[in-house]
């Protein structure tokens, strides 16, 4: 069955049931003895779970003409970066800084290698994957600080590689992220309203985490049974914020940060059975109220993290990559 993204206005927020191709995965994940059902959540379990899911359901990506390791300067040490360049001789390729998901606790350049390879090839863009620090070892705002420092350092690094963006970051850079990476992307966009050195051309958010208060209905509607559940989200946030109180969590939420017309044009993807679904809808409405161009594509039969499940829903994943490429060239 072909899954084609539909605009949010064209389809219900949730299908009658998740895509049938996800049934076996969900049945296995929901067994009482499954690792994700463990009463004792740990950072190692979260990291191994995301890595294992991606390794088993997202086969190694395509060969890329050039893949290079690099570092950007950070106040607390070098920040690792990996460049995926599908056409080194082509000067006009879009450039995308990609921030991986994982609840601010899991994920890495290595785990997301197949996703970044597919993005580079299918969207025909240069992808820069960033290794920001993770909780609980590095709680809020250290990961966000890494992303902001890397973003500010990027123009000089790109120029040194012969990849300077016409007009600087604001003239051409796309920042994209899924889940927690979407939270970081939207947080950078909010900060950039006041910090010129952080302004970038456009943002892409894939089932983003935008409200650390967990207040919207989809958190309860999709609270359990669809891989990412409300209990784990709450635990992720406890590890990420640690001593931060609820008012601080609200202030750190992109959905509750000040929004102006200075936010960048946005491409947003949501999934019907994702607990974070309604945060994406609310953010899209917020942008539209400010006159910020926002294209919202909704996949009513998908679950959170479906981009890490290429083997099960390849058409849905490919559609997202292709929309990303179109958006970066629009």
Short mmCIF file of C-alpha atoms in Angstrom, two decimals:
data_model
loop_
_atom_site.label_atom_id
_atom_site.label_comp_id
_atom_site.label_asym_id
_atom_site.label_seq_id
_atom_site.Cartn_x
_atom_site.Cartn_y
_atom_site.Cartn_z
CA UNK A 1 0.00 0.00 0.00
CA UNK A 2 1.45 3.34 -1.03
CA UNK A 3 1.64 5.94 1.68
CA UNK A 4 1.56 9.43 0.22
CA UNK A 5 1.89 12.41 2.55
CA UNK A 6 -1.24 14.53 2.64
CA UNK A 7 -1.54 18.08 3.80
CA UNK A 8 -2.86 18.26 7.33
CA UNK A 9 -6.07 19.89 6.09
CA UNK A 10 -6.79 16.97 3.77
CA UNK A 11 -6.86 14.04 6.18
CA UNK A 12 -7.86 13.03 9.72
CA UNK A 13 -5.27 13.38 12.45
CA UNK A 14 -5.26 9.61 12.95
CA UNK A 15 -6.16 6.71 10.68
CA UNK A 16 -8.41 3.88 11.84
CA UNK A 17 -5.27 1.86 12.68
CA UNK A 18 -1.51 2.15 12.14
CA UNK A 19 -0.21 1.10 8.75
CA UNK A 20 -0.55 -2.71 8.56
CA UNK A 21 3.14 -3.07 7.77
CA UNK A 22 3.95 -1.85 11.28
CA UNK A 23 1.76 -4.45 13.01
CA UNK A 24 4.50 -7.04 13.58
CA UNK A 25 6.88 -4.47 15.05
CA UNK A 26 4.23 -3.09 17.39
CA UNK A 27 3.12 -6.54 18.50
CA UNK A 28 6.70 -7.44 19.39
CA UNK A 29 7.39 -4.11 21.12
CA UNK A 30 4.21 -4.39 23.22
CA UNK A 31 4.91 -7.86 24.61
CA UNK A 32 5.22 -7.78 28.43
CA UNK A 33 8.76 -9.18 28.24
CA UNK A 34 9.95 -6.72 25.57
CA UNK A 35 12.89 -4.47 26.55
CA UNK A 36 10.83 -1.32 25.99
CA UNK A 37 8.33 -2.53 28.59
CA UNK A 38 11.03 -2.77 31.24
CA UNK A 39 10.10 -1.06 34.50
CA UNK A 40 13.70 0.12 34.85
CA UNK A 41 14.47 2.57 32.06
CA UNK A 42 18.16 3.40 31.67
CA UNK A 43 20.22 5.53 29.29
CA UNK A 44 21.89 2.37 27.98
CA UNK A 45 18.50 0.80 27.23
CA UNK A 46 17.36 3.94 25.38
CA UNK A 47 20.56 4.12 23.35
CA UNK A 48 20.70 0.43 22.53
CA UNK A 49 17.02 0.44 21.64
CA UNK A 50 17.28 3.24 19.07
CA UNK A 51 20.52 1.88 17.66
CA UNK A 52 19.09 -1.65 17.40
CA UNK A 53 15.84 -0.48 15.82
CA UNK A 54 17.69 1.57 13.21
CA UNK A 55 20.24 -1.16 12.50
CA UNK A 56 17.57 -3.81 12.00
CA UNK A 57 15.02 -1.75 10.06
CA UNK A 58 17.09 0.84 8.21
CA UNK A 59 19.66 -0.98 6.08
CA UNK A 60 22.97 0.74 5.33
CA UNK A 61 22.37 3.69 3.08
CA UNK A 62 23.65 4.16 -0.46
CA UNK A 63 27.27 4.84 -1.34
CA UNK A 64 28.07 8.55 -1.27
CA UNK A 65 30.76 10.18 -3.41
CA UNK A 66 32.34 11.78 -0.36
CA UNK A 67 31.88 11.23 3.38
CA UNK A 68 34.21 13.21 5.66
CA UNK A 69 34.68 13.55 9.40
CA UNK A 70 35.40 17.01 10.79
CA UNK A 71 35.03 19.10 13.95
CA UNK A 72 33.71 22.53 14.74
CA UNK A 73 34.96 24.62 17.68
CA UNK A 74 32.85 24.59 20.83
CA UNK A 75 33.30 26.34 24.17
CA UNK A 76 33.47 22.95 25.91
CA UNK A 77 35.55 21.18 23.28
CA UNK A 78 35.38 20.21 19.60
CA UNK A 79 31.98 19.26 18.18
CA UNK A 80 32.09 16.33 15.76
CA UNK A 81 30.58 16.72 12.32
CA UNK A 82 30.18 14.39 9.35
CA UNK A 83 29.73 15.67 5.79
CA UNK A 84 27.80 13.62 3.23
CA UNK A 85 28.43 15.04 -0.24
CA UNK A 86 26.72 13.21 -3.15
CA UNK A 87 28.29 15.43 -5.84
CA UNK A 88 31.49 17.23 -4.76
CA UNK A 89 31.90 18.91 -8.15
CA UNK A 90 28.39 20.41 -8.06
CA UNK A 91 28.62 23.87 -6.49
CA UNK A 92 24.89 24.55 -6.24
CA UNK A 93 23.74 21.67 -4.01
CA UNK A 94 21.62 22.73 -1.01
CA UNK A 95 23.27 22.31 2.40
CA UNK A 96 21.37 20.78 5.32
CA UNK A 97 22.55 20.67 8.94
CA UNK A 98 20.86 17.57 10.38
CA UNK A 99 20.19 17.09 14.11
CA UNK A 100 19.31 13.50 15.01
CA UNK A 101 16.51 12.34 17.25
CA UNK A 102 16.63 10.17 20.36
CA UNK A 103 14.89 11.97 23.21
CA UNK A 104 17.98 14.10 23.94
CA UNK A 105 19.49 10.87 25.30
CA UNK A 106 20.14 8.55 22.36
CA UNK A 107 21.17 8.65 18.73
CA UNK A 108 24.46 9.65 17.14
CA UNK A 109 26.13 10.33 13.81
CA UNK A 110 26.85 6.61 13.55
CA UNK A 111 23.28 5.51 14.31
CA UNK A 112 21.85 8.00 11.82
CA UNK A 113 24.36 7.25 9.08
CA UNK A 114 21.83 5.37 6.87
CA UNK A 115 19.27 8.15 7.24
CA UNK A 116 21.77 10.88 6.37
CA UNK A 117 23.00 8.90 3.36
CA UNK A 118 19.46 8.53 2.03
CA UNK A 119 18.71 12.20 2.66
CA UNK A 120 21.85 13.26 0.77
CA UNK A 121 21.07 11.03 -2.21
CA UNK A 122 17.30 11.37 -2.47
CA UNK A 123 17.17 15.10 -1.76
CA UNK A 124 20.44 15.73 -3.64
CA UNK A 125 21.87 17.90 -0.92
CA UNK A 126 24.99 18.08 1.23
CA UNK A 127 24.18 16.81 4.71
CA UNK A 128 26.12 17.88 7.79
CA UNK A 129 25.35 15.53 10.71
CA UNK A 130 26.16 16.96 14.14
CA UNK A 131 27.24 15.04 17.28
CA UNK A 132 25.74 17.15 20.06
CA UNK A 133 26.07 16.08 23.70
CA UNK A 134 23.40 13.93 25.32
CA UNK A 135 21.65 13.71 28.67
CA UNK A 136 21.83 12.59 31.40
CA UNK A 137 25.60 13.13 31.34
CA UNK A 138 25.06 16.50 29.68
CA UNK A 139 21.64 17.89 30.68
CA UNK A 140 19.84 20.91 29.27
CA UNK A 141 21.02 23.26 27.87
CA UNK A 142 24.35 21.65 26.93
CA UNK A 143 23.15 19.86 23.79
CA UNK A 144 21.38 23.00 22.58
CA UNK A 145 24.51 25.01 23.35
CA UNK A 146 26.54 22.65 21.13
CA UNK A 147 24.08 23.12 18.28
CA UNK A 148 24.11 26.92 18.59
CA UNK A 149 27.91 27.08 18.72
CA UNK A 150 28.25 24.74 15.75
CA UNK A 151 25.73 26.77 13.78
CA UNK A 152 27.60 30.01 14.48
CA UNK A 153 30.92 28.40 13.46
CA UNK A 154 29.55 26.85 10.29
CA UNK A 155 30.06 29.76 7.83
CA UNK A 156 33.82 29.87 8.44
CA UNK A 157 34.11 26.08 8.20
CA UNK A 158 32.10 25.92 4.98
CA UNK A 159 34.17 28.69 3.44
CA UNK A 160 37.34 26.78 4.31
CA UNK A 161 35.93 23.75 2.47
CA UNK A 162 35.04 25.81 -0.60
CA UNK A 163 31.34 25.41 0.19
CA UNK A 164 30.43 28.96 1.19
CA UNK A 165 26.71 29.72 1.12
CA UNK A 166 25.64 32.72 -0.95
CA UNK A 167 24.23 35.16 1.57
CA UNK A 168 25.57 33.19 4.53
CA UNK A 169 23.44 30.91 6.71
CA UNK A 170 20.37 33.07 6.27
CA UNK A 171 20.85 32.94 2.52
CA UNK A 172 20.96 29.20 2.08
CA UNK A 173 21.31 26.84 5.06
CA UNK A 174 18.54 24.44 6.00
CA UNK A 175 18.48 23.07 9.55
CA UNK A 176 16.51 19.84 9.94
CA UNK A 177 15.83 17.37 12.72
CA UNK A 178 13.53 14.60 13.85
CA UNK A 179 11.98 14.20 17.30
CA UNK A 180 14.44 15.71 19.81
CA UNK A 181 16.46 16.95 16.84
CA UNK A 182 13.31 18.76 15.75
CA UNK A 183 13.11 20.34 19.21
CA UNK A 184 16.70 21.56 18.85
CA UNK A 185 16.03 22.86 15.34
CA UNK A 186 12.96 24.82 16.41
CA UNK A 187 14.82 26.10 19.50
CA UNK A 188 17.61 27.41 17.27
CA UNK A 189 15.04 29.11 15.06
CA UNK A 190 13.50 30.78 18.12
CA UNK A 191 16.92 31.94 19.40
CA UNK A 192 17.82 33.24 15.95
CA UNK A 193 15.02 35.81 16.15
CA UNK A 194 17.29 37.71 18.53
CA UNK A 195 20.73 36.43 17.49
CA UNK A 196 21.67 37.33 13.93
CA UNK A 197 24.62 34.91 13.84
CA UNK A 198 22.20 31.98 14.22
CA UNK A 199 19.74 32.90 11.48
CA UNK A 200 19.29 30.27 8.80
CA UNK A 201 17.20 30.09 5.63
CA UNK A 202 14.66 27.37 6.44
CA UNK A 203 13.85 24.58 8.88
CA UNK A 204 12.51 21.05 8.48
CA UNK A 205 10.85 19.34 11.45
CA UNK A 206 10.02 15.62 11.41
CA UNK A 207 7.58 14.55 14.18
CA UNK A 208 9.25 17.15 16.41
CA UNK A 209 9.13 17.37 20.20
CA UNK A 210 7.97 20.94 20.82
CA UNK A 211 6.24 21.00 24.22
CA UNK A 212 8.13 19.77 27.26
CA UNK A 213 5.00 20.27 29.39
CA UNK A 214 3.30 17.33 27.62
CA UNK A 215 -0.02 19.19 27.68
CA UNK A 216 -1.63 18.44 24.31
CA UNK A 217 -4.23 15.72 23.64
CA UNK A 218 -2.16 13.39 21.45
CA UNK A 219 0.11 12.63 24.42
CA UNK A 220 -2.86 10.84 26.01
CA UNK A 221 -4.54 9.63 22.82
CA UNK A 222 -1.32 7.90 21.73
CA UNK A 223 0.00 7.31 25.25
CA UNK A 224 0.88 3.64 24.77
CA UNK A 225 1.08 0.92 22.19
CA UNK A 226 2.80 2.82 19.39
CA UNK A 227 6.50 2.38 20.26
CA UNK A 228 7.11 5.82 21.80
CA UNK A 229 4.88 6.15 24.85
CA UNK A 230 4.07 8.86 27.36
CA UNK A 231 5.94 7.13 30.17
CA UNK A 232 9.20 7.14 28.20
CA UNK A 233 8.74 10.74 27.05
CA UNK A 234 8.28 11.85 30.65
CA UNK A 235 11.41 9.92 31.66
CA UNK A 236 13.42 11.41 28.78
CA UNK A 237 12.49 14.90 29.94
CA UNK A 238 13.40 14.10 33.54
CA UNK A 239 16.88 13.06 32.40
CA UNK A 240 17.22 16.04 30.09
CA UNK A 241 16.12 18.76 32.52
CA UNK A 242 17.06 17.09 35.81
CA UNK A 243 16.73 19.89 38.38
CA UNK A 244 14.78 22.26 36.10
CA UNK A 245 11.30 23.07 37.38
CA UNK A 246 8.10 22.99 35.26
CA UNK A 247 8.18 26.76 34.48
CA UNK A 248 11.69 26.32 33.09
CA UNK A 249 10.55 23.40 30.95
CA UNK A 250 7.75 25.50 29.53
CA UNK A 251 10.13 28.35 28.74
CA UNK A 252 12.48 25.89 26.99
CA UNK A 253 9.67 24.50 24.82
CA UNK A 254 9.77 25.80 21.23
CA UNK A 255 5.97 25.85 21.22
CA UNK A 256 6.02 28.35 24.11
CA UNK A 257 8.95 30.48 23.00
CA UNK A 258 8.17 33.91 21.52
CA UNK A 259 7.22 33.59 17.85
CA UNK A 260 7.51 36.37 15.29
CA UNK A 261 7.52 36.72 11.53
CA UNK A 262 11.32 36.36 11.71
CA UNK A 263 11.03 32.57 12.12
CA UNK A 264 12.23 30.74 8.99
CA UNK A 265 10.01 29.11 6.37
CA UNK A 266 9.17 25.65 7.67
CA UNK A 267 8.44 22.17 6.36
CA UNK A 268 6.76 20.05 9.04
CA UNK A 269 5.91 16.33 9.11
CA UNK A 270 3.61 14.72 11.66
CA UNK A 271 2.40 11.14 12.17
CA UNK A 272 -1.09 10.08 13.20
CA UNK A 273 -0.09 7.63 15.97
CA UNK A 274 2.73 9.77 17.38
CA UNK A 275 2.27 11.16 20.92
CA UNK A 276 3.89 14.42 19.72
CA UNK A 277 1.46 14.84 16.82
CA UNK A 278 -0.60 17.73 18.23
CA UNK A 279 2.53 19.71 19.09
CA UNK A 280 3.33 19.81 15.39
CA UNK A 281 -0.19 20.94 14.55
CA UNK A 282 -0.07 23.69 17.19
CA UNK A 283 3.34 24.89 15.99
CA UNK A 284 2.15 25.03 12.37
CA UNK A 285 -0.82 27.13 13.43
CA UNK A 286 1.46 29.40 15.42
CA UNK A 287 3.71 29.98 12.41
CA UNK A 288 0.78 30.59 10.10
CA UNK A 289 -0.65 33.15 12.55
CA UNK A 290 2.64 35.05 12.29
CA UNK A 291 2.63 34.91 8.50
CA UNK A 292 5.59 32.49 8.39
CA UNK A 293 5.39 30.15 5.38
CA UNK A 294 4.73 26.67 6.73
CA UNK A 295 4.02 23.52 4.74
CA UNK A 296 2.56 20.79 6.96
CA UNK A 297 2.47 17.22 5.68
CA UNK A 298 0.66 14.64 7.79
CA UNK A 299 0.87 10.83 7.56
CA UNK A 300 -2.17 9.53 9.48
CA UNK A 301 -1.14 5.85 9.54
CA UNK A 302 2.45 6.34 10.67
CA UNK A 303 4.03 6.15 14.13
CA UNK A 304 6.87 8.07 15.73
CA UNK A 305 10.35 7.26 14.37
CA UNK A 306 9.07 5.72 11.15
CA UNK A 307 12.07 7.24 9.34
CA UNK A 308 14.20 4.72 11.27
CA UNK A 309 12.03 1.92 9.79
CA UNK A 310 12.89 2.17 6.09
CA UNK A 311 12.56 -1.59 5.58
CA UNK A 312 8.92 -1.58 6.71
CA UNK A 313 7.58 1.65 5.16
CA UNK A 314 10.02 2.62 2.38
CA UNK A 315 7.48 4.63 0.41
CA UNK A 316 6.63 6.84 3.40
CA UNK A 317 10.33 7.47 4.10
CA UNK A 318 11.12 8.15 0.46
CA UNK A 319 8.24 10.61 0.21
CA UNK A 320 9.66 12.57 3.15
CA UNK A 321 13.16 12.70 1.63
CA UNK A 322 11.73 13.85 -1.69
CA UNK A 323 9.62 16.56 -0.06
CA UNK A 324 12.69 17.73 1.83
CA UNK A 325 14.64 18.06 -1.41
CA UNK A 326 11.83 19.99 -3.09
CA UNK A 327 11.53 22.33 -0.10
CA UNK A 328 15.26 23.08 -0.03
CA UNK A 329 15.13 24.09 -3.69
CA UNK A 330 11.87 26.02 -3.58
#
